[in-house]
Structures are given as C-alpha cells and as structure tokens.
C-alpha cells in the first residue's frame, strides 16, 4: 500500500488511488508583507503530450494573464531526479497584477504600491503522463537569497 508523507502528515493510500494535487511551501521571511512561496502541483494528464507542447501551454497561460509588464527570461531545459523538464523565470510589478485582480474581483488592493517586483520561477517536469509543476515566487530584490534554497530543493527531489 502506498504511503504519503507531507511534512509530518502521513497516510496510507489504497492501491487504486492516484496521488495528485497541490502543495504550498512557504519560505521564512523577515518582511511581514512578503511571503516567498513555492506552489507544487502533480497531476496525471488525460493523454500523453510532448514536454515542449505541454510547457508551451503553461507559458501561454502565464502570458494570457494580461500582466502588462510581464518579462520572461532565462528559459532553459533541466533534469530533476532523472526527469526532463523546462524552466523559465519571469517578473512583473505586483501593483500591475493587483490592479488587474482588483478590477476582476472588485477588491480594493490600493495598498499595494508600484515598484514591488516579483520574480517567479516556473519549473515543469513531465514523466509519461505525470506532470509536475512548480511556481516559486520571490521578491526580485531578494531573488538570489531565495533561489539558492529552491535549487537545493529541486536537487533533493526523488521522482519515482
């Protein structure tokens, strides 16, 4: 019987269950306004896709968010635990995103000031029909501080 272990929460899974879903990890921050995080999702695709095609869909969905100052950089291939993947880094001003989100959801996000730049690392891994996506969001001015432990996290992953 398979077992899941998520930071001290352990459970036995019936053999015919698939483990897929989302996990949010938060990194320590001295700034009360900043919550660096990694969102990890695992899903099984309904049909096989090539990595380049799947990643193109992920990239397109990010671009279609409508963030005016979105900049994509450092797109490259990578391998994590023997699984091929793609990675890109993008950035934008949080105020632009907040303005867009506030307009869409009717929220007042006027407390978010322009100039707070977020850098986000998007990692996509594809093993057969199992897709693993990680979105790591860090303040741009502290990117190197958070990116190094994220790289160590990637190196520590074991994908069965």
Tab-separated table of C-alpha atoms in Angstrom:
chain	number	residue	atom	x	y	z
A	1	UNK	CA	0.000	0.000	0.000
A	2	UNK	CA	1.478	3.414	-0.984
A	3	UNK	CA	2.227	5.955	1.719
A	4	UNK	CA	2.236	9.752	1.523
A	5	UNK	CA	4.339	11.833	3.870
A	6	UNK	CA	3.918	15.598	3.738
A	7	UNK	CA	5.946	17.340	6.415
A	8	UNK	CA	4.894	15.060	9.256
A	9	UNK	CA	1.414	14.208	7.942
A	10	UNK	CA	1.456	10.552	6.912
A	11	UNK	CA	-1.307	8.431	5.433
A	12	UNK	CA	-1.694	5.041	3.776
A	13	UNK	CA	-3.336	5.135	0.362
A	14	UNK	CA	-5.410	2.372	-1.173
A	15	UNK	CA	-3.559	0.779	-4.081
A	16	UNK	CA	-6.072	2.038	-6.665
A	17	UNK	CA	-5.893	5.725	-5.581
A	18	UNK	CA	-3.834	8.286	-7.521
A	19	UNK	CA	-1.961	10.878	-5.516
A	20	UNK	CA	-2.251	14.234	-7.249
A	21	UNK	CA	-2.916	17.738	-6.079
A	22	UNK	CA	-1.304	20.931	-4.871
A	23	UNK	CA	1.074	21.747	-2.044
A	24	UNK	CA	2.146	25.224	-0.949
A	25	UNK	CA	5.505	25.667	0.756
A	26	UNK	CA	6.392	28.970	2.423
A	27	UNK	CA	9.933	30.154	2.969
A	28	UNK	CA	10.931	32.221	6.001
A	29	UNK	CA	10.859	35.992	5.573
A	30	UNK	CA	11.600	38.846	7.962
A	31	UNK	CA	9.274	41.092	5.970
A	32	UNK	CA	5.645	40.760	7.125
A	33	UNK	CA	4.394	41.828	3.665
A	34	UNK	CA	6.480	39.295	1.735
A	35	UNK	CA	5.579	35.611	1.676
A	36	UNK	CA	8.048	33.825	-0.612
A	37	UNK	CA	6.461	30.550	-1.637
A	38	UNK	CA	6.634	27.515	-3.839
A	39	UNK	CA	3.430	26.022	-5.190
A	40	UNK	CA	3.916	22.441	-6.321
A	41	UNK	CA	1.292	20.554	-8.310
A	42	UNK	CA	1.244	16.983	-9.508
A	43	UNK	CA	-1.338	15.717	-11.959
A	44	UNK	CA	-1.872	12.963	-14.468
A	45	UNK	CA	-2.584	14.181	-17.973
A	46	UNK	CA	-5.521	12.543	-19.768
A	47	UNK	CA	-3.313	11.830	-22.785
A	48	UNK	CA	0.414	11.826	-23.499
A	49	UNK	CA	1.989	15.152	-24.529
A	50	UNK	CA	5.483	16.146	-25.535
A	51	UNK	CA	7.286	18.265	-22.942
A	52	UNK	CA	7.731	21.190	-25.350
A	53	UNK	CA	3.994	21.210	-26.169
A	54	UNK	CA	2.937	20.971	-22.515
A	55	UNK	CA	5.366	23.688	-21.441
A	56	UNK	CA	4.179	25.915	-24.294
A	57	UNK	CA	0.645	25.664	-22.830
A	58	UNK	CA	1.931	26.611	-19.367
A	59	UNK	CA	3.858	29.565	-20.798
A	60	UNK	CA	0.852	30.700	-22.834
A	61	UNK	CA	-1.395	30.632	-19.762
A	62	UNK	CA	1.081	32.859	-17.915
A	63	UNK	CA	1.230	35.275	-20.838
A	64	UNK	CA	-2.560	35.362	-21.128
A	65	UNK	CA	-2.944	36.602	-17.543
A	66	UNK	CA	-2.733	40.077	-19.021
A	67	UNK	CA	0.083	41.433	-16.854
A	68	UNK	CA	1.280	44.425	-18.857
A	69	UNK	CA	4.881	44.496	-17.664
A	70	UNK	CA	5.477	40.714	-17.692
A	71	UNK	CA	9.026	39.879	-18.765
A	72	UNK	CA	10.117	36.298	-19.438
A	73	UNK	CA	13.796	35.430	-19.224
A	74	UNK	CA	16.182	32.523	-18.761
A	75	UNK	CA	14.128	29.815	-20.434
A	76	UNK	CA	16.046	26.529	-20.439
A	77	UNK	CA	15.949	22.734	-20.199
A	78	UNK	CA	16.728	20.948	-16.955
A	79	UNK	CA	16.670	17.478	-15.433
A	80	UNK	CA	15.389	16.764	-11.925
A	81	UNK	CA	15.721	13.256	-10.474
A	82	UNK	CA	16.330	11.920	-13.986
A	83	UNK	CA	13.136	13.551	-15.327
A	84	UNK	CA	13.411	16.044	-18.169
A	85	UNK	CA	11.849	19.444	-17.708
A	86	UNK	CA	11.779	23.072	-18.667
A	87	UNK	CA	12.289	26.177	-16.582
A	88	UNK	CA	11.709	29.856	-17.103
A	89	UNK	CA	11.992	32.923	-14.942
A	90	UNK	CA	9.566	35.792	-15.303
A	91	UNK	CA	8.945	39.000	-13.410
A	92	UNK	CA	6.372	41.753	-13.044
A	93	UNK	CA	5.287	44.610	-10.815
A	94	UNK	CA	2.873	43.374	-8.137
A	95	UNK	CA	0.900	46.611	-8.443
A	96	UNK	CA	0.077	45.791	-12.080
A	97	UNK	CA	-1.185	42.347	-11.093
A	98	UNK	CA	-3.093	43.749	-8.100
A	99	UNK	CA	-4.766	46.353	-10.282
A	100	UNK	CA	-5.839	43.693	-12.739
A	101	UNK	CA	-7.046	41.317	-9.991
A	102	UNK	CA	-8.848	44.084	-8.122
A	103	UNK	CA	-10.711	45.096	-11.262
A	104	UNK	CA	-11.697	41.497	-11.982
A	105	UNK	CA	-12.814	40.607	-8.457
A	106	UNK	CA	-13.959	44.014	-7.213
A	107	UNK	CA	-11.319	44.049	-4.467
A	108	UNK	CA	-9.594	47.148	-3.127
A	109	UNK	CA	-5.882	46.469	-3.485
A	110	UNK	CA	-4.832	50.129	-3.475
A	111	UNK	CA	-2.455	49.476	-0.553
A	112	UNK	CA	-0.089	47.702	-2.970
A	113	UNK	CA	2.318	50.302	-4.280
A	114	UNK	CA	4.078	50.293	-7.674
A	115	UNK	CA	7.685	49.121	-7.731
A	116	UNK	CA	7.295	45.873	-5.778
A	117	UNK	CA	8.747	43.498	-8.369
A	118	UNK	CA	8.183	39.748	-8.123
A	119	UNK	CA	10.398	37.201	-9.830
A	120	UNK	CA	8.833	33.835	-10.443
A	121	UNK	CA	10.484	30.558	-11.384
A	122	UNK	CA	8.301	28.157	-13.337
A	123	UNK	CA	9.533	24.549	-13.466
A	124	UNK	CA	7.673	21.908	-15.458
A	125	UNK	CA	8.627	18.227	-15.359
A	126	UNK	CA	6.947	15.542	-17.421
A	127	UNK	CA	7.379	11.805	-16.843
A	128	UNK	CA	4.998	9.886	-19.053
A	129	UNK	CA	1.581	11.313	-18.249
A	130	UNK	CA	2.634	12.580	-14.803
A	131	UNK	CA	3.131	16.352	-14.845
A	132	UNK	CA	4.854	18.188	-12.013
A	133	UNK	CA	4.733	21.980	-11.969
A	134	UNK	CA	6.424	24.284	-9.516
A	135	UNK	CA	5.851	28.002	-9.289
A	136	UNK	CA	8.301	29.724	-6.954
A	137	UNK	CA	7.610	33.421	-6.283
A	138	UNK	CA	10.197	35.656	-4.640
A	139	UNK	CA	10.747	39.410	-4.240
A	140	UNK	CA	13.042	40.434	-7.117
A	141	UNK	CA	15.406	42.345	-4.848
A	142	UNK	CA	15.931	39.180	-2.743
A	143	UNK	CA	15.773	36.677	-5.597
A	144	UNK	CA	19.255	35.201	-5.123
A	145	UNK	CA	18.592	34.702	-1.398
A	146	UNK	CA	15.544	32.532	-2.109
A	147	UNK	CA	16.593	30.989	-5.418
A	148	UNK	CA	19.579	29.132	-3.919
A	149	UNK	CA	17.471	27.116	-1.432
A	150	UNK	CA	14.923	26.490	-4.198
A	151	UNK	CA	17.703	24.979	-6.344
A	152	UNK	CA	18.704	22.750	-3.401
A	153	UNK	CA	15.046	21.740	-3.036
A	154	UNK	CA	14.996	20.710	-6.713
A	155	UNK	CA	18.215	18.680	-6.273
A	156	UNK	CA	16.665	16.848	-3.318
A	157	UNK	CA	13.558	15.701	-5.200
A	158	UNK	CA	13.097	11.990	-5.884
A	159	UNK	CA	10.566	11.179	-8.593
A	160	UNK	CA	9.513	7.516	-8.767
